[in-house]
PDB file of C-alpha atoms in Angstrom:
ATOM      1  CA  UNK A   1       0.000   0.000   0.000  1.00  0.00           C
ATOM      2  CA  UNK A   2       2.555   2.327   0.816  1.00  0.00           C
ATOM      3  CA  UNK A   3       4.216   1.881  -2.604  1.00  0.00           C
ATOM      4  CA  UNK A   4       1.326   2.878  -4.317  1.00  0.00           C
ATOM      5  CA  UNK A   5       0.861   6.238  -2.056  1.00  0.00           C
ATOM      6  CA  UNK A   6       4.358   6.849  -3.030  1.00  0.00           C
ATOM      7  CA  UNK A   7       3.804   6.443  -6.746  1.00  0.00           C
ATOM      8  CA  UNK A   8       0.034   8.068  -6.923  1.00  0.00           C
ATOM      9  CA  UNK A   9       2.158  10.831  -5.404  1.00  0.00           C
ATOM     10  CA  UNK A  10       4.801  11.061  -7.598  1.00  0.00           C
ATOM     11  CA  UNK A  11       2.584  11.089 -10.844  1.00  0.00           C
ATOM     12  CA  UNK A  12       0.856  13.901  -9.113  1.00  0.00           C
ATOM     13  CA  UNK A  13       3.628  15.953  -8.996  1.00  0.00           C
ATOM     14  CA  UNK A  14       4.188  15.708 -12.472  1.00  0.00           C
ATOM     15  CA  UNK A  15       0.995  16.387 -13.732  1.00  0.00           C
ATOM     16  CA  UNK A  16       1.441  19.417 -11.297  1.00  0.00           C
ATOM     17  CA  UNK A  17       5.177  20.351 -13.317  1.00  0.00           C
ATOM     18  CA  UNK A  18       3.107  19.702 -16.528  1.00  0.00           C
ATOM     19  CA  UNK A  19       0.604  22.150 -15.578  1.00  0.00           C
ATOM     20  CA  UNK A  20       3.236  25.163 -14.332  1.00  0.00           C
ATOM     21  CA  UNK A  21       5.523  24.304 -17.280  1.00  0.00           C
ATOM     22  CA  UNK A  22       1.950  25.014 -19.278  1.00  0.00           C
ATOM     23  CA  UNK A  23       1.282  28.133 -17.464  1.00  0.00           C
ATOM     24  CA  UNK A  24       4.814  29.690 -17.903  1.00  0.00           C
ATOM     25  CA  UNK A  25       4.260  28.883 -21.885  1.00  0.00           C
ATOM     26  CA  UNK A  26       0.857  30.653 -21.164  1.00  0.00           C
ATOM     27  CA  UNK A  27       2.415  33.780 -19.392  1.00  0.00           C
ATOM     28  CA  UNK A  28       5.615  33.863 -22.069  1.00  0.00           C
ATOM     29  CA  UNK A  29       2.905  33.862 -24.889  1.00  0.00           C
ATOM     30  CA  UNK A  30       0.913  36.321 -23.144  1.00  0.00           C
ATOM     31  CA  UNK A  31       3.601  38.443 -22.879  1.00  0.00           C
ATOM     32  CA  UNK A  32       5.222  38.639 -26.505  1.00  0.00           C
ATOM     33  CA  UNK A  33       1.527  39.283 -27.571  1.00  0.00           C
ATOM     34  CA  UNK A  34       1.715  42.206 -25.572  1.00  0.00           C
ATOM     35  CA  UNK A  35       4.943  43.368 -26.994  1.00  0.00           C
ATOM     36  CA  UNK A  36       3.608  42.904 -30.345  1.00  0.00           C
ATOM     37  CA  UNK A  37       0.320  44.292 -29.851  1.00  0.00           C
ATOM     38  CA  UNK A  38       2.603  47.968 -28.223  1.00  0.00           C
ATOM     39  CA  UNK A  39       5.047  47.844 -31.107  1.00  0.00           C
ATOM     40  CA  UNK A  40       2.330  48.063 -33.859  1.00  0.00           C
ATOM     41  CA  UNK A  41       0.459  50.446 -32.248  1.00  0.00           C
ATOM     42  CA  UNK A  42       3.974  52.230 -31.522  1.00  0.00           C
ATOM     43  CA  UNK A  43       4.160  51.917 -35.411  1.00  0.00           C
ATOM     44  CA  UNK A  44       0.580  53.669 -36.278  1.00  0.00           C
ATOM     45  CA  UNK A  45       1.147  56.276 -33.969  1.00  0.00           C
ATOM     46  CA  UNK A  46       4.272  57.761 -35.190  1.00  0.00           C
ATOM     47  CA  UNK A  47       3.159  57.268 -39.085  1.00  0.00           C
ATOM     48  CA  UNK A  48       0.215  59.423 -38.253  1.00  0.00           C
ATOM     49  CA  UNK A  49       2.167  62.157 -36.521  1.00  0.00           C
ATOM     50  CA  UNK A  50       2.560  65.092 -38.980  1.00  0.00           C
ATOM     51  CA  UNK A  51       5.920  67.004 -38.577  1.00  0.00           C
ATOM     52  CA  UNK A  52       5.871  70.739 -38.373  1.00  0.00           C
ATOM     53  CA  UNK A  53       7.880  73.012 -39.555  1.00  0.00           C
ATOM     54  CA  UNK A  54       7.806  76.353 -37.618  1.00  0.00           C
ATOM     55  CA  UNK A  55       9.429  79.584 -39.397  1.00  0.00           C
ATOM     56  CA  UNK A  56       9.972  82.940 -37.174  1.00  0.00           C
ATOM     57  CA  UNK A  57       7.560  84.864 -37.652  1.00  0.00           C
ATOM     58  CA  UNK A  58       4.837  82.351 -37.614  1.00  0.00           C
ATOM     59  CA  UNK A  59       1.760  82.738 -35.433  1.00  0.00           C
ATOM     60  CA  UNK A  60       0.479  79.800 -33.351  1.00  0.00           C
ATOM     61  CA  UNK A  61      -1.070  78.925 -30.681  1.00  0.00           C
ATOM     62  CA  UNK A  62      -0.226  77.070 -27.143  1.00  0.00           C
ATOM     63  CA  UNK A  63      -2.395  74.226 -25.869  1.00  0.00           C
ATOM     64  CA  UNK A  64      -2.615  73.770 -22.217  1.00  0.00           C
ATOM     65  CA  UNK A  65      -2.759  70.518 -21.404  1.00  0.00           C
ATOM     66  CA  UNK A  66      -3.551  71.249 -17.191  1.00  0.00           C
ATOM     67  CA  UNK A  67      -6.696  72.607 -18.025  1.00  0.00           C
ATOM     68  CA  UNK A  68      -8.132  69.087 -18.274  1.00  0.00           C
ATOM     69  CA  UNK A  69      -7.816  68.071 -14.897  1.00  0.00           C
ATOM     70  CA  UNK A  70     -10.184  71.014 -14.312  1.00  0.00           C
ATOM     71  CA  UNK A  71     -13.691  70.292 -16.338  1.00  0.00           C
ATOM     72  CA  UNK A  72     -14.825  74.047 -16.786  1.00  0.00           C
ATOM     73  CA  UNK A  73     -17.095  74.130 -20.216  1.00  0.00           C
ATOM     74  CA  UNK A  74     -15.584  77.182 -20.830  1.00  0.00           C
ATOM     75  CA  UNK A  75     -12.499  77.834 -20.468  1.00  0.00           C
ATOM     76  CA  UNK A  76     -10.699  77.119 -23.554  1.00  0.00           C
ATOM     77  CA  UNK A  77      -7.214  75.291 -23.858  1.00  0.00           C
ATOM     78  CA  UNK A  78      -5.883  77.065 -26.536  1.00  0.00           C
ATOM     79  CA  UNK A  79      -4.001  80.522 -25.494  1.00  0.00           C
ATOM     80  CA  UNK A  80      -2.593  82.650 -28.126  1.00  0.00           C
ATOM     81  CA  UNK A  81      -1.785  83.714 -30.996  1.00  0.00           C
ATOM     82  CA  UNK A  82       1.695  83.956 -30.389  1.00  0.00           C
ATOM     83  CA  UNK A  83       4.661  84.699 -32.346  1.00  0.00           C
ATOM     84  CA  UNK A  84       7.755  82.615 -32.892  1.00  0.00           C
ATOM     85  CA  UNK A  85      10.933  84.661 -32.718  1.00  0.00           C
ATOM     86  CA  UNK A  86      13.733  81.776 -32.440  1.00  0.00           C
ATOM     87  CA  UNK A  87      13.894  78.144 -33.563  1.00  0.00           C
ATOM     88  CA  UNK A  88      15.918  75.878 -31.916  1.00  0.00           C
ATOM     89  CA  UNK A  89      17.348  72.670 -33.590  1.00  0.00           C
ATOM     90  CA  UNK A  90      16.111  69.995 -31.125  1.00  0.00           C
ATOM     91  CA  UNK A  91      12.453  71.211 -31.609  1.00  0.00           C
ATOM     92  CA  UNK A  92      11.990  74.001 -29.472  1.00  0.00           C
ATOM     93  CA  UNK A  93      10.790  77.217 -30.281  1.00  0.00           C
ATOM     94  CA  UNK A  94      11.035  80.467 -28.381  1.00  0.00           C
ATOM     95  CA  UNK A  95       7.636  82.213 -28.782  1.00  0.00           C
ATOM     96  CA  UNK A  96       6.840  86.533 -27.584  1.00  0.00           C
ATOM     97  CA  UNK A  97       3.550  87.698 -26.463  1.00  0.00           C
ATOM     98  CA  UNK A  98       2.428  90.936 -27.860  1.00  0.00           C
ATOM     99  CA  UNK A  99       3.321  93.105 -24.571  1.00  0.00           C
ATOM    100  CA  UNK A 100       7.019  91.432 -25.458  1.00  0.00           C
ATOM    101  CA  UNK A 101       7.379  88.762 -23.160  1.00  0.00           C
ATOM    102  CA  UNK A 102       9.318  85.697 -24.492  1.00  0.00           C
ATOM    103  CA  UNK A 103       9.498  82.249 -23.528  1.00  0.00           C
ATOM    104  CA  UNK A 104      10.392  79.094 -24.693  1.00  0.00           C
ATOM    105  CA  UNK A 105       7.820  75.544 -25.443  1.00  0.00           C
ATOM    106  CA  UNK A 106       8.364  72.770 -27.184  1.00  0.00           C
ATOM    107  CA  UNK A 107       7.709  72.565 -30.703  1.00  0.00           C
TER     108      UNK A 107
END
């Protein structure tokens, strides 16, 4: 009798191994579908971002992103128009209000 307890047992644990070796595929699958799924949408995202070109001179306008995390109907989250007086090579611009204030945002 008590060989049979020891070999019930034994085939128990490896049907247990069999079932954690299956879950680790499950988990490694799980996870490379995830990587895949980030890197295309990675992909689609930067193919739909337009690149701009700002010129001094140009007028534009600032969006405020904070102004979300305060839902007022209307307050609008576009300041502006502002005028670009320097552009930097690594994308940022340095922009002047009309009273001739200047400060710098990124591109």
């Amino acid at each position: 009798m008590g060989h049979q307890k020891i070999n019930y047992l034994e085939k128990a644990g490896e049907a247990r191994l069999l079932q954690l070796n299956e879950l680790d595929e499950f988990q490694l699958d799980a996870y490379e579908n995830h990587r895949l799924y980030k890197e295309q949408t990675k992909k689609f995202h930067d193919k739909m971002i337009q690149k701009r070109e700002f010129k001094v001179g140009d007028k534009v306008l600032l969006y405020n992103s904070r102004l979300r995390l305060f839902p007022v109907k209307l307050w609008s989250r576009w300041s502006g128009p502002f005028t670009i007086t320097k552009v930097k090579d690594h994308g940022a611009i340095k922009v002047a209000i009309e009273n001739g204030s200047k400060f710098m945002v990124n591109g």
